[in-house]
Structures are given as C-alpha cells and as structure tokens.
Amino acid sequence: FPVTIRFVESFNVSVSAGLCLYDFTTRLRASTVAWQLTPEEQLDLELDWVRNSVENADAHERRFFQMHQ
C-alpha cells in the first residue's frame, strides 16, 4: 500500500495549548506581576502532590513524625 503524507494546516489541541502556555509564560515573566510562589507555598504544593501520589501517605507521614520526635 502506498503511504500518503498530508500536511494539516491546523494544530491539534495539545500543540495549541503548548503555544498558548508558551506565550502566556513569556509575557508573565516579562511583566512586573509577582507571580512566583513563596517557598512555603511551594512546599505545600509538593506535600499535597506526595500525599496524593503515595499509597497510604498518611500512615507514612505518621511514622515519620513518630521516628523524628
């Protein structure tokens, strides 16, 4: 079977989202808006991510605090 290659003149959703995010972040970094997270906010987000990603995270966290009292 011959392979036909067609060029599409539009972007798919993921490419469009990437282009929008690139433009947005470029403009944001060039602005004077205080957009960055504080170290405390960063830690809170990281802890939330770990708690949602690790099975039985609450048990691990309790054990950690018991060991480090």
Tab-separated table of C-alpha atoms in Angstrom:
chain	number	residue	atom	x	y	z
A	1	PHE	CA	0.000	0.000	0.000
A	2	PRO	CA	1.407	3.415	-0.866
A	3	VAL	CA	1.819	5.830	2.035
A	4	THR	CA	0.264	9.212	1.532
A	5	ILE	CA	1.533	12.097	3.663
A	6	ARG	CA	-0.814	15.011	4.108
A	7	PHE	CA	0.081	18.281	5.720
A	8	VAL	CA	-2.511	19.707	8.047
A	9	GLU	CA	-2.913	23.458	8.240
A	10	SER	CA	-4.154	23.461	11.797
A	11	PHE	CA	-2.727	22.453	15.156
A	12	ASN	CA	-4.084	19.729	17.383
A	13	VAL	CA	-5.288	20.599	20.866
A	14	SER	CA	-2.032	19.760	22.671
A	15	VAL	CA	0.073	21.879	20.296
A	16	SER	CA	-2.375	24.766	20.602
A	17	ALA	CA	-2.284	24.526	24.399
A	18	GLY	CA	1.520	24.461	24.345
A	19	LEU	CA	1.692	27.557	22.163
A	20	CYS	CA	-0.762	29.402	24.424
A	21	LEU	CA	1.172	28.441	27.559
A	22	TYR	CA	4.471	29.483	25.977
A	23	ASP	CA	3.065	32.894	25.040
A	24	PHE	CA	1.451	33.335	28.457
A	25	THR	CA	4.578	32.418	30.429
A	26	THR	CA	6.793	34.596	28.230
A	27	ARG	CA	4.556	37.604	28.840
A	28	LEU	CA	4.219	36.841	32.539
A	29	ARG	CA	7.987	36.572	33.069
A	30	ALA	CA	8.491	39.878	31.253
A	31	SER	CA	5.874	41.626	33.417
A	32	THR	CA	6.194	43.132	36.877
A	33	VAL	CA	3.468	40.904	38.333
A	34	ALA	CA	4.521	38.994	41.463
A	35	TRP	CA	3.554	35.572	40.107
A	36	GLN	CA	6.047	33.230	41.762
A	37	LEU	CA	5.112	31.038	44.716
A	38	THR	CA	6.677	31.615	48.102
A	39	PRO	CA	8.872	28.800	49.457
A	40	GLU	CA	6.032	27.902	51.861
A	41	GLU	CA	3.514	27.691	49.000
A	42	GLN	CA	5.925	25.534	47.007
A	43	LEU	CA	6.354	23.159	49.954
A	44	ASP	CA	2.588	22.957	50.483
A	45	LEU	CA	2.075	22.031	46.819
A	46	GLU	CA	4.839	19.419	46.948
A	47	LEU	CA	3.389	17.864	50.102
A	48	ASP	CA	-0.099	17.779	48.571
A	49	TRP	CA	1.340	16.085	45.486
A	50	VAL	CA	3.174	13.467	47.551
A	51	ARG	CA	0.132	12.829	49.741
A	52	ASN	CA	-1.991	12.264	46.625
A	53	SER	CA	0.633	10.158	44.840
A	54	VAL	CA	1.824	7.780	47.567
A	55	GLU	CA	-0.376	4.937	48.715
A	56	ASN	CA	-1.087	5.151	52.472
A	57	ALA	CA	0.693	8.512	52.643
A	58	ASP	CA	-0.970	9.364	55.957
A	59	ALA	CA	0.487	6.234	57.596
A	60	HIS	CA	3.952	7.018	56.231
A	61	GLU	CA	3.686	10.589	57.474
A	62	ARG	CA	2.627	9.479	60.974
A	63	ARG	CA	5.512	7.007	61.113
A	64	PHE	CA	7.966	9.684	60.000
A	65	PHE	CA	6.851	12.076	62.754
A	66	GLN	CA	6.936	9.318	65.352
A	67	MET	CA	10.515	8.491	64.396
A	68	HIS	CA	11.584	12.150	64.478
A	69	GLN	CA	10.072	13.331	67.746
